Coordinates of C-alpha atoms and ligand atoms in Angstrom, one line a residue:
X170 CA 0.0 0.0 0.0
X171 CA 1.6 3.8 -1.0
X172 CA 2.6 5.5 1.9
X173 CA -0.3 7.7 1.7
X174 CA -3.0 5.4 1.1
X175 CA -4.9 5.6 5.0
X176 CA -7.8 3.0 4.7
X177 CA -10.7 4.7 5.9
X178 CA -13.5 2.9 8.0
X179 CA -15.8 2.3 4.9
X180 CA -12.6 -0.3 3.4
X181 CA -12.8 -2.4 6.4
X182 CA -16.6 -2.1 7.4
X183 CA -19.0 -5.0 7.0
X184 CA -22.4 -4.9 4.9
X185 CA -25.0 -6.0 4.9
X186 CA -25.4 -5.5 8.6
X187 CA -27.5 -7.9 10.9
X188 CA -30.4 -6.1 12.4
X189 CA -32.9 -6.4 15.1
X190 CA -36.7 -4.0 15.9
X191 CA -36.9 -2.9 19.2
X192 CA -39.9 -4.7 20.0
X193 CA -39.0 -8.3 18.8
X194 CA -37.5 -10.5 21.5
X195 CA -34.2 -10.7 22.7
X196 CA -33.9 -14.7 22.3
X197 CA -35.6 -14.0 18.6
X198 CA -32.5 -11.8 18.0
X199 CA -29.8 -13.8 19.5
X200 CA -30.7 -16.9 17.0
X201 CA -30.2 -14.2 14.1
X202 CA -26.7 -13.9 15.9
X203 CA -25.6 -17.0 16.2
X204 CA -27.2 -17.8 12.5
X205 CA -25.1 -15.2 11.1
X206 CA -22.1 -15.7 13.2
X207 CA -21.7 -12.1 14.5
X208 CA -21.1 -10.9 18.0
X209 CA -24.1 -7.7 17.8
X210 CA -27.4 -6.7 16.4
X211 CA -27.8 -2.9 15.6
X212 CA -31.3 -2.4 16.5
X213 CA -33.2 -0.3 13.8
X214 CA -36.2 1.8 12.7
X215 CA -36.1 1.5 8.9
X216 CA -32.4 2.5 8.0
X217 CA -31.7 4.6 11.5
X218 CA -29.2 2.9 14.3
X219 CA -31.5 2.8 17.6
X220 CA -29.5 1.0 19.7
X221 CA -27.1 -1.9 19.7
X222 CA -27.4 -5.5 21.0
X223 CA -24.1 -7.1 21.9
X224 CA -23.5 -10.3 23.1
X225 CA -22.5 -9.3 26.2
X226 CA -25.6 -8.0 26.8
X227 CA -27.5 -11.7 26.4
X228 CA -24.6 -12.6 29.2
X229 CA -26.1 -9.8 31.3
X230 CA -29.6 -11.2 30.8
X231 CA -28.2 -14.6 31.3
X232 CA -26.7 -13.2 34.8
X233 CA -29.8 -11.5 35.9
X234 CA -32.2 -14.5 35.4
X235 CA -34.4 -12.3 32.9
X236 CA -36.8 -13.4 30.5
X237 CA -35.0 -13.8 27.2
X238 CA -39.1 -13.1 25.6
X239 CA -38.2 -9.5 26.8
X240 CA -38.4 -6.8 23.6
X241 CA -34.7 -6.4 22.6
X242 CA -35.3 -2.2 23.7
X243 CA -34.9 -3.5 27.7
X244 CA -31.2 -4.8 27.2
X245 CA -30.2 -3.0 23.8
X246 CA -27.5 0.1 24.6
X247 CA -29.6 2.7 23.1
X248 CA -27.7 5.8 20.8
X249 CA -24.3 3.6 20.3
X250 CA -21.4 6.0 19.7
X251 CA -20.7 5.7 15.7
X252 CA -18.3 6.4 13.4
X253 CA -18.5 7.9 9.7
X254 CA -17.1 5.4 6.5
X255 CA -14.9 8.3 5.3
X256 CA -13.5 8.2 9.1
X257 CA -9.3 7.4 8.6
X258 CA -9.6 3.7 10.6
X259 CA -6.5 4.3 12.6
X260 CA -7.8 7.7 13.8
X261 CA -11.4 6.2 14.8
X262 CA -9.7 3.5 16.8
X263 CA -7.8 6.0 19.0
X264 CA -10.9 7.9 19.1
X265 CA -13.1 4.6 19.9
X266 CA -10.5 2.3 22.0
X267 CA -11.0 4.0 25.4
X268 CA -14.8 2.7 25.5
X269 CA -14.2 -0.9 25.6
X270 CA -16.6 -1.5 22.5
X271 CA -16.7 -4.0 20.3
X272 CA -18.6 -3.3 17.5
X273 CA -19.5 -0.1 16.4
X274 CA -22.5 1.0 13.8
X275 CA -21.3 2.8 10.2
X276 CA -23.9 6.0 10.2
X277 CA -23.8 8.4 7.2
X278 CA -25.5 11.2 6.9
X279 CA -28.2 9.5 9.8
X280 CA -28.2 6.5 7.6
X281 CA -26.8 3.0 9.3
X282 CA -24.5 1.8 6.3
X283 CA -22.3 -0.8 8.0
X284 CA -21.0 -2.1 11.2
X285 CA -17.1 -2.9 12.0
X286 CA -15.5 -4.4 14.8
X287 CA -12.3 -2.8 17.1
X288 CA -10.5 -5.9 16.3
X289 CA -10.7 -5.1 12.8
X290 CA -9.8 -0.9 13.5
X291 CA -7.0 -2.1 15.8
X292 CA -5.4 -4.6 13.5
X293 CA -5.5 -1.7 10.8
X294 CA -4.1 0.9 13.4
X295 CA -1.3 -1.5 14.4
X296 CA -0.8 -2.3 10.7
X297 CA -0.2 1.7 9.5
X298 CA 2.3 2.6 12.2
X299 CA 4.9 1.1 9.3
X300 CA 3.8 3.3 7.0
X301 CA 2.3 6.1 8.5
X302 CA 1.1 6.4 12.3
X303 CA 4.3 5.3 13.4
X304 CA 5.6 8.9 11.7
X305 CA 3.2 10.4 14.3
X306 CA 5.1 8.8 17.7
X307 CA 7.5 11.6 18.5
X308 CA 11.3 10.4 18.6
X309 CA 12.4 9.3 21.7
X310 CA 8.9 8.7 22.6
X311 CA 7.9 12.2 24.3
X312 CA 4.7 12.4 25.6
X313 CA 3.7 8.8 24.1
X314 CA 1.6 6.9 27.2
X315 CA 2.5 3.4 27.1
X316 CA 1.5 1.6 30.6
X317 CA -0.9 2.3 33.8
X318 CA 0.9 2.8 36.9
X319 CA -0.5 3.3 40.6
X320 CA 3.7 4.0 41.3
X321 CA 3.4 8.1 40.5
X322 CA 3.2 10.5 37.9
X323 CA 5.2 13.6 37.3
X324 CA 3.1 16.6 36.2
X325 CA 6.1 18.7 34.2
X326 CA 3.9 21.4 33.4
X327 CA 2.6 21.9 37.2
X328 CA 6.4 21.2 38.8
X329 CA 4.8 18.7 40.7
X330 CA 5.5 14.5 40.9
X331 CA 4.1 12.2 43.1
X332 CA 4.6 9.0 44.9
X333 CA 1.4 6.8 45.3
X334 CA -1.1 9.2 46.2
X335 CA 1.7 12.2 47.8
X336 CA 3.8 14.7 46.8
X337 CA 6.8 13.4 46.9
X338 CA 8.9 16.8 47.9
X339 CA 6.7 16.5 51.1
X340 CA 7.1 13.1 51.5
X341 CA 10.7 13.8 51.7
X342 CA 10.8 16.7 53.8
X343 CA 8.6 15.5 56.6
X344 CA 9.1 11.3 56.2
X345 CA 12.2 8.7 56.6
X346 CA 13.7 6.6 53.5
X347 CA 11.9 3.6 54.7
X348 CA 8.8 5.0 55.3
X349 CA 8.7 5.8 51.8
X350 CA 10.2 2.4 50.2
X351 CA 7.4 1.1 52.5
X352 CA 4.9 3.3 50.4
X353 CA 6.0 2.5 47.2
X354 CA 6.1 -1.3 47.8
X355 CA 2.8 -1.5 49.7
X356 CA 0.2 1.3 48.5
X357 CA 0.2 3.6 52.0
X358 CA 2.8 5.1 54.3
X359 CA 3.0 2.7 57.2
X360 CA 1.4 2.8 60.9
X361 CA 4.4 2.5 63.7
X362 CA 3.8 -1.4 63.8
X363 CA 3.8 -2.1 60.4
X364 CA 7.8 0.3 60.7
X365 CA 9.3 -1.6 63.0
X366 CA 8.2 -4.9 61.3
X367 CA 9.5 -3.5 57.9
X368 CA 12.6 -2.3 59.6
X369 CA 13.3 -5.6 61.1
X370 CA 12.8 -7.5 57.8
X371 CA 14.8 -5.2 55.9
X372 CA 18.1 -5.2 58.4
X373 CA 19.3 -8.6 57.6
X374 CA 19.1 -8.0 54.5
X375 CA 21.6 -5.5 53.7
X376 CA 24.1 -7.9 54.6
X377 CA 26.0 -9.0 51.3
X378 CA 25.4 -13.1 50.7
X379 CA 28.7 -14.6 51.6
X380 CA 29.7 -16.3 48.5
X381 CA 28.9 -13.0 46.5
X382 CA 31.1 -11.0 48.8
X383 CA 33.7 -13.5 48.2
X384 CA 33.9 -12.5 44.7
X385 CA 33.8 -8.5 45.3
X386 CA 37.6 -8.4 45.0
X387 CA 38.3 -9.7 42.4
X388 CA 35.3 -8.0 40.7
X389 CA 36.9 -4.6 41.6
X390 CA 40.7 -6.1 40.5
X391 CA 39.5 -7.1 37.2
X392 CA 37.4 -3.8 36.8
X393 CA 40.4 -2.2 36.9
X394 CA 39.3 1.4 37.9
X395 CA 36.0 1.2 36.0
X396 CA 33.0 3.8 37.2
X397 CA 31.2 1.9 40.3
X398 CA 28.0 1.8 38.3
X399 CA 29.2 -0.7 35.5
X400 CA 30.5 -3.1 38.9
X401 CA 27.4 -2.9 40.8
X402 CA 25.4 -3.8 37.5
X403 CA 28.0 -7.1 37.4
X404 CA 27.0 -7.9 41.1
X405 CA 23.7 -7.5 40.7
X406 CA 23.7 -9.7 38.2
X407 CA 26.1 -12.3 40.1
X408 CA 23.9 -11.8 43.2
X409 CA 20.6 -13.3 40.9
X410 CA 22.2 -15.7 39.7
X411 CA 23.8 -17.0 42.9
X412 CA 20.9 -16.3 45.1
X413 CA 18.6 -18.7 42.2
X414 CA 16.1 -15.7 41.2
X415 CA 14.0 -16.9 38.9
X416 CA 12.2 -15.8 35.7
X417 CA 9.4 -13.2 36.8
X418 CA 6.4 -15.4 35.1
X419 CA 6.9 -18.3 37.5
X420 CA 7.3 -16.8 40.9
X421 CA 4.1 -15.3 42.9
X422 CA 4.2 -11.5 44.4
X423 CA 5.4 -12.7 47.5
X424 CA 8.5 -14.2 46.2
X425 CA 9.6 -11.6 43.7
X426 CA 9.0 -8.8 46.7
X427 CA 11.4 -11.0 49.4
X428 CA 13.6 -10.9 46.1
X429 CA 13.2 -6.8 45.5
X430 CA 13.5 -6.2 49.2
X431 CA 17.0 -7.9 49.2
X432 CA 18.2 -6.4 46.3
X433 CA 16.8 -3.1 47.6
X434 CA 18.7 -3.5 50.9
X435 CA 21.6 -5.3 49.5
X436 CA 22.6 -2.7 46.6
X437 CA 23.6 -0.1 49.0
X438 CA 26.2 -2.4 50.7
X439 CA 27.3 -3.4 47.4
X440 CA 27.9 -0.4 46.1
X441 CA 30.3 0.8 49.2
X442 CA 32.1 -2.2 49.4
X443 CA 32.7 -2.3 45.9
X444 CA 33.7 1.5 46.1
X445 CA 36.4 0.5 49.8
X446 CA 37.5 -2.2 47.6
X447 CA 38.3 0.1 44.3
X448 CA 40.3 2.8 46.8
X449 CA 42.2 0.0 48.5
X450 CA 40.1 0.0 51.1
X451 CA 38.2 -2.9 53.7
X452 CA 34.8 -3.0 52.9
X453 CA 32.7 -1.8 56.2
X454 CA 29.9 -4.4 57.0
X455 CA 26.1 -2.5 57.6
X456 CA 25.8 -0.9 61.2
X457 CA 22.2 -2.6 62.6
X458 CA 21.4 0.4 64.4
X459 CA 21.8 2.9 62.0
X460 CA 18.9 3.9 59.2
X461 CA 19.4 3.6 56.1
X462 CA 21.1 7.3 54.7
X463 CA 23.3 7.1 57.7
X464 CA 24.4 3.5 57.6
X465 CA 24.8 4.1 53.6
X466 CA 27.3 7.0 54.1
X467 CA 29.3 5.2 57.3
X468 CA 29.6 2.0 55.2
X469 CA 31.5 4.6 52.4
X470 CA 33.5 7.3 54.5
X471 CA 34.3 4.3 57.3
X472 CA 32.6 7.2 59.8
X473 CA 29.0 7.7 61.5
X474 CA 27.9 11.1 59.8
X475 CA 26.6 14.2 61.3
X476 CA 22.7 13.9 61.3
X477 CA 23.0 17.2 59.1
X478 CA 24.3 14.9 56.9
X479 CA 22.9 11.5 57.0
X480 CA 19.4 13.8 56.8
X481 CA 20.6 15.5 53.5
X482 CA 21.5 12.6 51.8
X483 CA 18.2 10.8 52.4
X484 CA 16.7 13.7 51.6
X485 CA 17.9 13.5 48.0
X486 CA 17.8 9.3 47.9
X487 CA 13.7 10.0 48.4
X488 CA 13.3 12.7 46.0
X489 CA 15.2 10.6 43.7
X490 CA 13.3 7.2 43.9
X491 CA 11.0 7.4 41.6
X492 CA 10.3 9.6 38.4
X493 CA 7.6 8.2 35.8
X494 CA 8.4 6.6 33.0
X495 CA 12.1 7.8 32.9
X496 CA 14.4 5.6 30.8
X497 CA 15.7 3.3 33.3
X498 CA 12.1 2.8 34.8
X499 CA 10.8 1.6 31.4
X500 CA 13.9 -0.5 30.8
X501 CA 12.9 -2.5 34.0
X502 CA 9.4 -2.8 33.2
X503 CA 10.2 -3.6 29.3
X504 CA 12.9 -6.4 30.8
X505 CA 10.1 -8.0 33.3
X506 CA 7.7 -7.9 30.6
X507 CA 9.4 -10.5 29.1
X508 CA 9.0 -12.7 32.1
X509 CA 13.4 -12.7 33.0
X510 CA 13.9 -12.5 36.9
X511 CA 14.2 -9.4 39.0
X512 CA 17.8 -8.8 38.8
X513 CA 17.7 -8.7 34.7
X514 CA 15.2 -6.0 35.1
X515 CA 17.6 -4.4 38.0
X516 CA 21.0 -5.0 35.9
X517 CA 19.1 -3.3 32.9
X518 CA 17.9 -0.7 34.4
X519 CA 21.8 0.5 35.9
X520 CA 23.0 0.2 32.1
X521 CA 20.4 2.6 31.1
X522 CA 20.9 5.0 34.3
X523 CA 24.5 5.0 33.6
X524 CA 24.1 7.4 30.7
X525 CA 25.2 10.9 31.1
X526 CA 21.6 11.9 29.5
X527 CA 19.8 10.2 32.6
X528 CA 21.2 9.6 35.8
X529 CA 25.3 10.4 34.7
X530 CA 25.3 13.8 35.1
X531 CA 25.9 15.1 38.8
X532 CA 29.9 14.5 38.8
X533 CA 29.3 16.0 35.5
X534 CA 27.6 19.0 36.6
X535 CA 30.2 19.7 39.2
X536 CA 33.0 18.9 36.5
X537 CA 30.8 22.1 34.8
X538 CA 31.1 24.1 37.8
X539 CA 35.1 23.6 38.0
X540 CA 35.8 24.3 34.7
X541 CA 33.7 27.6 34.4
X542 CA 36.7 28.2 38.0
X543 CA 35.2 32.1 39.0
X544 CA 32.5 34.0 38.4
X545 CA 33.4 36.4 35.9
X546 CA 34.2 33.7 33.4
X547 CA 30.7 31.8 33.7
X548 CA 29.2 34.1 31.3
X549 CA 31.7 34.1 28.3
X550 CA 32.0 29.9 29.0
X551 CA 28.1 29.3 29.2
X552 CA 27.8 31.6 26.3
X553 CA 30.6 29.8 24.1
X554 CA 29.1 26.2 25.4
X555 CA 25.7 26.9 24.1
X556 CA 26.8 28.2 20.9
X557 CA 28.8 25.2 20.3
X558 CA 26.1 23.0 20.8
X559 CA 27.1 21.4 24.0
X560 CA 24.6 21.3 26.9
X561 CA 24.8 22.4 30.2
X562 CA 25.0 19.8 32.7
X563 CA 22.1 19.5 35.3
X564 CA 20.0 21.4 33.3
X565 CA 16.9 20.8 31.2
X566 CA 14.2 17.9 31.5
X567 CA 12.5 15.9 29.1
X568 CA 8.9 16.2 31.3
X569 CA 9.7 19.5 33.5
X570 CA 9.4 22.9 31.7
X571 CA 8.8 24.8 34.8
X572 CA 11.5 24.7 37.6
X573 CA 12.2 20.7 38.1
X574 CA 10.3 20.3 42.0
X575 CA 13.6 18.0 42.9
X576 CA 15.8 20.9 42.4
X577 CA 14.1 23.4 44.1
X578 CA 14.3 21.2 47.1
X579 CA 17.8 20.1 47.1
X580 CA 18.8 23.8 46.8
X581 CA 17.5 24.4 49.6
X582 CA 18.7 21.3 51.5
X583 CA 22.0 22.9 49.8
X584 CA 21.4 26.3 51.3
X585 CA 20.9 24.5 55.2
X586 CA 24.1 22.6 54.5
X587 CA 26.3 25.9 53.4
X588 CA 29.5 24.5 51.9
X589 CA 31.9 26.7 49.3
X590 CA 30.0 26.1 46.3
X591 CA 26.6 27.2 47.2
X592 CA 27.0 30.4 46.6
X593 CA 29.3 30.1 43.2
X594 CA 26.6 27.3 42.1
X595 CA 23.5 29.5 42.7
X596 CA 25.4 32.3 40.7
X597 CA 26.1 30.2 37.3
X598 CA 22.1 29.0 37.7
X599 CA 20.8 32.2 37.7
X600 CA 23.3 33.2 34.3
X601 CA 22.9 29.9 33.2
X602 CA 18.8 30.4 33.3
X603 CA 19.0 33.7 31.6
X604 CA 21.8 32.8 29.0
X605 CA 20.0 29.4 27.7
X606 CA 16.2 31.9 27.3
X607 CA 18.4 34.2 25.6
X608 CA 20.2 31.5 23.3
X609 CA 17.6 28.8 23.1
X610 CA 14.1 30.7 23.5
X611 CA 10.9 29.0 24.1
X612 CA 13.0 25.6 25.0
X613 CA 12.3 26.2 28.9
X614 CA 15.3 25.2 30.3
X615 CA 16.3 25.2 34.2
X616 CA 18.3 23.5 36.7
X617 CA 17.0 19.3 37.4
X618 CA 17.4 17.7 39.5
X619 CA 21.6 16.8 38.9
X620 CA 22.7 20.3 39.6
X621 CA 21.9 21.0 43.3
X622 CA 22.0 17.4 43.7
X623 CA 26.0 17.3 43.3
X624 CA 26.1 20.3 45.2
X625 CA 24.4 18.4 48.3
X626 CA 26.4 15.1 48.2
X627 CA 29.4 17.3 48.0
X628 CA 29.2 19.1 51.1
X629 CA 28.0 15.7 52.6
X630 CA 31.3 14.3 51.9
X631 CA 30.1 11.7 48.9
X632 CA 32.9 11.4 46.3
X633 CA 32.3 12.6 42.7
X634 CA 32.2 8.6 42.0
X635 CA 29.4 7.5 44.0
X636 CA 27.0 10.4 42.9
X637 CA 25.5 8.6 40.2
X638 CA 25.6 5.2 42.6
X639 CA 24.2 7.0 45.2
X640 CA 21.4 7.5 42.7
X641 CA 21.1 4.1 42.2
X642 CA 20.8 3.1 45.7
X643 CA 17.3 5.1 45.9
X644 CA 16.1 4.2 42.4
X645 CA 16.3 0.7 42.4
X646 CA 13.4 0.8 45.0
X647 CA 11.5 2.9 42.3
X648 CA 12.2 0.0 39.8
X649 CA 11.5 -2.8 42.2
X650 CA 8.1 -1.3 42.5
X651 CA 7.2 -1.2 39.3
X652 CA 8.7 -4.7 38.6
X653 CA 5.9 -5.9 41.2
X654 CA 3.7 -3.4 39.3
X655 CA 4.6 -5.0 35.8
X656 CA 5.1 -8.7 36.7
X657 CA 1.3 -8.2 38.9
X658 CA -0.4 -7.7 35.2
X659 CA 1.3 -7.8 32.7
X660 CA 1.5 -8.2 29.1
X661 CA 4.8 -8.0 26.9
X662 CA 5.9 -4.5 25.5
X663 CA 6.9 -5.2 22.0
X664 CA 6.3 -1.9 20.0
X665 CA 7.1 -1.5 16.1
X666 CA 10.0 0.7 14.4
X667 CA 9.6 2.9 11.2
X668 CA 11.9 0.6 8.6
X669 CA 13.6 3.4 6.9
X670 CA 16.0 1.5 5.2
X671 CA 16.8 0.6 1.6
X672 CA 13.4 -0.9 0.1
X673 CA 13.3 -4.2 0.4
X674 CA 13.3 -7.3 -0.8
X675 CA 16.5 -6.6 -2.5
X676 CA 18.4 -10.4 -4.3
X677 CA 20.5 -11.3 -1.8
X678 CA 24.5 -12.1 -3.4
X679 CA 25.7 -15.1 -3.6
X680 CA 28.5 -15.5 -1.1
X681 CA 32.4 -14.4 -3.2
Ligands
COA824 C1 17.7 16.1 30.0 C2 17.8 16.2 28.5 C3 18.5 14.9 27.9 C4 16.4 16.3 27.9 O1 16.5 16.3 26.6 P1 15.3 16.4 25.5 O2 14.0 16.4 26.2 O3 15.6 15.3 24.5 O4 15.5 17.8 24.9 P2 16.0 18.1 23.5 O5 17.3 17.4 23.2 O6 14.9 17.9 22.6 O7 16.4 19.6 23.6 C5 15.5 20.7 23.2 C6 16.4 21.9 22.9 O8 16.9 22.4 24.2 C7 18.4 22.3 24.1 N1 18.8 21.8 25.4 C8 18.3 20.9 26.2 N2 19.0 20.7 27.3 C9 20.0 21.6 27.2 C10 21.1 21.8 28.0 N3 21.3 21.2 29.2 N4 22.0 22.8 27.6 C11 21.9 23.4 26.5 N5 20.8 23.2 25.6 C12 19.9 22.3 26.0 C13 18.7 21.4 23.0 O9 20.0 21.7 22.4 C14 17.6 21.6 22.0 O10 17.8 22.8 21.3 P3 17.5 22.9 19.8 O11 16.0 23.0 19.8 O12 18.1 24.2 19.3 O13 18.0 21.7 19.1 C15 18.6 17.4 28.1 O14 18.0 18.6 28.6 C16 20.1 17.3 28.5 O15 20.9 16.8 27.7 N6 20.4 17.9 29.7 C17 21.8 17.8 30.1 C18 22.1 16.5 30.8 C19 21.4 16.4 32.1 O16 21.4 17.3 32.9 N7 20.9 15.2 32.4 C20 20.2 14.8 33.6 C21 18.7 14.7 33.4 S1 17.8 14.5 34.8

């Protein structure tokens, strides 16, 4: 079919259509069904659609004990939605699909001319997308709703993101980590009881399994100075394997959540030790009596921190643990859509955070911050940055186009902690905002959440290295959640690509 050639409804539509009066009686009209094979009756007066007839609505009579020698008016859905034959089929499925229906009357100009089925619109819509619907999905997917989530939602227009049914900036100015992980795995914030349990559960956990600890060292030898992130996604693979996760289709919700909640309490742990290990250092076992932002950061710097500190840093792990469909978050759910095990989903997910585009940038944005050096160089270097095309680290967002909420917060958690580079950092923002609407106008571009974000886990004592790790450690409760969320009801994401290559089929050679 030319590129161009969009069936319309009237291609696909099918004629003559079975009908049914209003006053004759529903079993009368459900033999003329199963005579003709169809799945409705449009109910007429002469050649104009009354109602419709379906048969789920002879399994509603069924259900309700009713006399089938009722008039076909009692159970018919009277003024069906319709569609017009010179409708564009793809376009009347997308316009259609939200209703649930499954057959839908052909009216023109009042007339009923045809009837066609969603199946039939659908397999037309899914067919086009190779040759022209699939022109219509933005690149990289912007905007494009793919799956329902009770996780959260990020509102970029409003600033605003939630978790569950909170905003998630309060959540993580008034409530711990583990309250929140709590929320995320289990629907509500939890009662003190239901605290302590999870904090009991939870505790053991963190410990690293023996035999996978074993292997750390020589992990981190044969690594040989690679970023953190690339040997925690080999360990996290290791510990699957080792630990016997299986694939997601054959285990029940309770076992794949006793699997997130270790690999949730585990990665932290991991992700120090391997770090100790790296700088020639022991690895520091968990402290049982310290929570978890306090116990991550002594199990890095070998040293209980200040609460200042320990509070700082979970207050950026919960504003980081969850944010939509981000890229890693949809790698996770694409991976356990598949069916694999957890810790595919997991490992996944830390290949596609490891990009500088998603979660690489806050060593990156400091990096920014000491090459700019003063003050009266930031303008000339943002200036000559922009104009050559690079981008400024820790700025700009896919969803947000007002301030990102996440950095609004962490600034001021930055401001509370004080440190050298507050003021310097708040300084290039403010140029930085006013030279990127000069230079890129109407692109709405502002600080997210990587900027401030460096700035905090600096002054908390976090090396550049473990920023992006650090990141990790929170998210991977955000992807566990909606691995549960995924594996709970799921179907396998398999979209469709534009083929834009040369037209095939072309002979193939014979081999030289
Ligand atoms: C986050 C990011 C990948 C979102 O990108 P996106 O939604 O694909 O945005 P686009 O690439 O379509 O950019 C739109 C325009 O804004 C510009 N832009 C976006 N972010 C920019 C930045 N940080 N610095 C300079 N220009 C930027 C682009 O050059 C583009 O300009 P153009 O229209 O002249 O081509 C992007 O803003 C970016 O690269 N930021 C820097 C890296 C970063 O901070 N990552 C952490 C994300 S939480």
């Amino acid at each position: 079919m030319a590129a161009d050639a969009k069936r319309t409804v009237a291609d696909i539509m099918s004629r003559p259509v079975v009908t049914a009066t209003p006053d004759e009686t529903v079993s009368a009209a459900a033999d003329r069904m199963r005579a003709q094979s169809v799945g409705s009756v449009v109910v007429v007066d002469g050649d104009r659609a009354l109602g419709i007839l379906t048969e789920r609505d002879l399994v509603r009579l069924a259900a309700a004990g009713a006399d089938p020698g009722t008039q076909v008016a009692a159970w018919m859905t009277a003024e069906p939605d319709h569609v017009a034959p010179d409708a564009e089929a793809g376009a009347a499925f997308a316009s259609l699909a939200e209703h649930g229906y499954r057959h839908i009357p052909v009216v023109d100009d009042g007339r009923l001319v045809g009837i066609v089925s969603m199946r039939d619109l659908m397999r037309i819509a899914q067919i086009q997308p190779a040759e022209s619907l699939a022109h219509e999905v933005p690149r990289g997917l912007e905007g494009v709703v793919v799956a329902e989530t009770q996780i959260g939602d990020v509102r970029g227009l409003e600033g605003f993101y939630h978790y569950r049914q909170y905003n998630a900036v309060e959540l993580a100015e008034i409530r711990t980590l583990e309250d929140v992980w709590y929320l995320l795995f289990h629907g509500d914030l939890p009662s003190s009881t239901q605290r302590d349990d999870f904090a009991d559960e939870v505790r053991p956990l963190r410990m690293i399994p023996p035999a996978v600890k074993a292997a750390l060292p020589e992990i981190a030898r044969v690594a040989n100075g690679a970023p953190p992130l690339d040997l925690l996604r080999t360990t996290v693979s290791l510990l699957g394997a080792s630990l016997g996760y299986r694939p997601s289709l054959d285990v029940d919700h309770d076992e794949l959540r006793a699997e997130a909640l270790r690999v949730c309490a585990v990665v932290p742990t991991l992700l120090c030790a391997l770090h100790r290990l790296q700088h020639g250092d022991t690895p520091i076992d968990p402290d049982p009596d310290l929570p978890y932002a306090a116990n991550y950061l002594y199990m890095m710097l070998g040293e209980v921190p200040t609460p200042e500190h320990a509070r700082a840093v979970e207050q950026y792990l919960i504003s980081t643990i969850d944010h939509g469909f981000n890229a890693s978050t949809f790698t996770a759910r694409v991976i356990t859509s598949t069916g694999a095990d957890l810790a595919a989903a997991v490992v996944g997910a830390i290949g596609a955070l490891s990009g500088p585009l998603h979660g690489g940038a806050p060593s990156r944005a400091l990096q920014m911050l000491d090459e700019i050096g003063t003050i009266e160089n930031a303008d000339p270097w943002i200036r000559a940055a922009v104009e050559r095309g690079d981008r400024l680290m820790g700025f700009g967002h896919r969803v947000y186009k007002v301030d990102d909420p996440r950095s609004v917060m962490l600034r001021s958690v930055a401001e509370r902690l004080g440190g050298p580079k507050l003021d310097f950092a708040e300084q290039v923002e403010q140029l930085a905002v006013e030279i990127l609407g000069e230079l890129k106008p109407g692109r709405k571009l502002y600080t997210n959440v990587e900027f401030y974000a460096g700035i905090v886990m600096d002054a908390c004592g976090v090396p550049r290295d473990m920023f992006t790790p650090t990141f990790a450690s929170s998210r991977v409760i955000g992807w566990s959640a909606h691995v549960l969320e995924q594996a709970a009801d799921n179907r396998l994401i398999r979209p469709s690509a534009h083929y834009a290559g040369p037209p095939p089929p072309q002979p193939v050679p014979s081999a030289a």
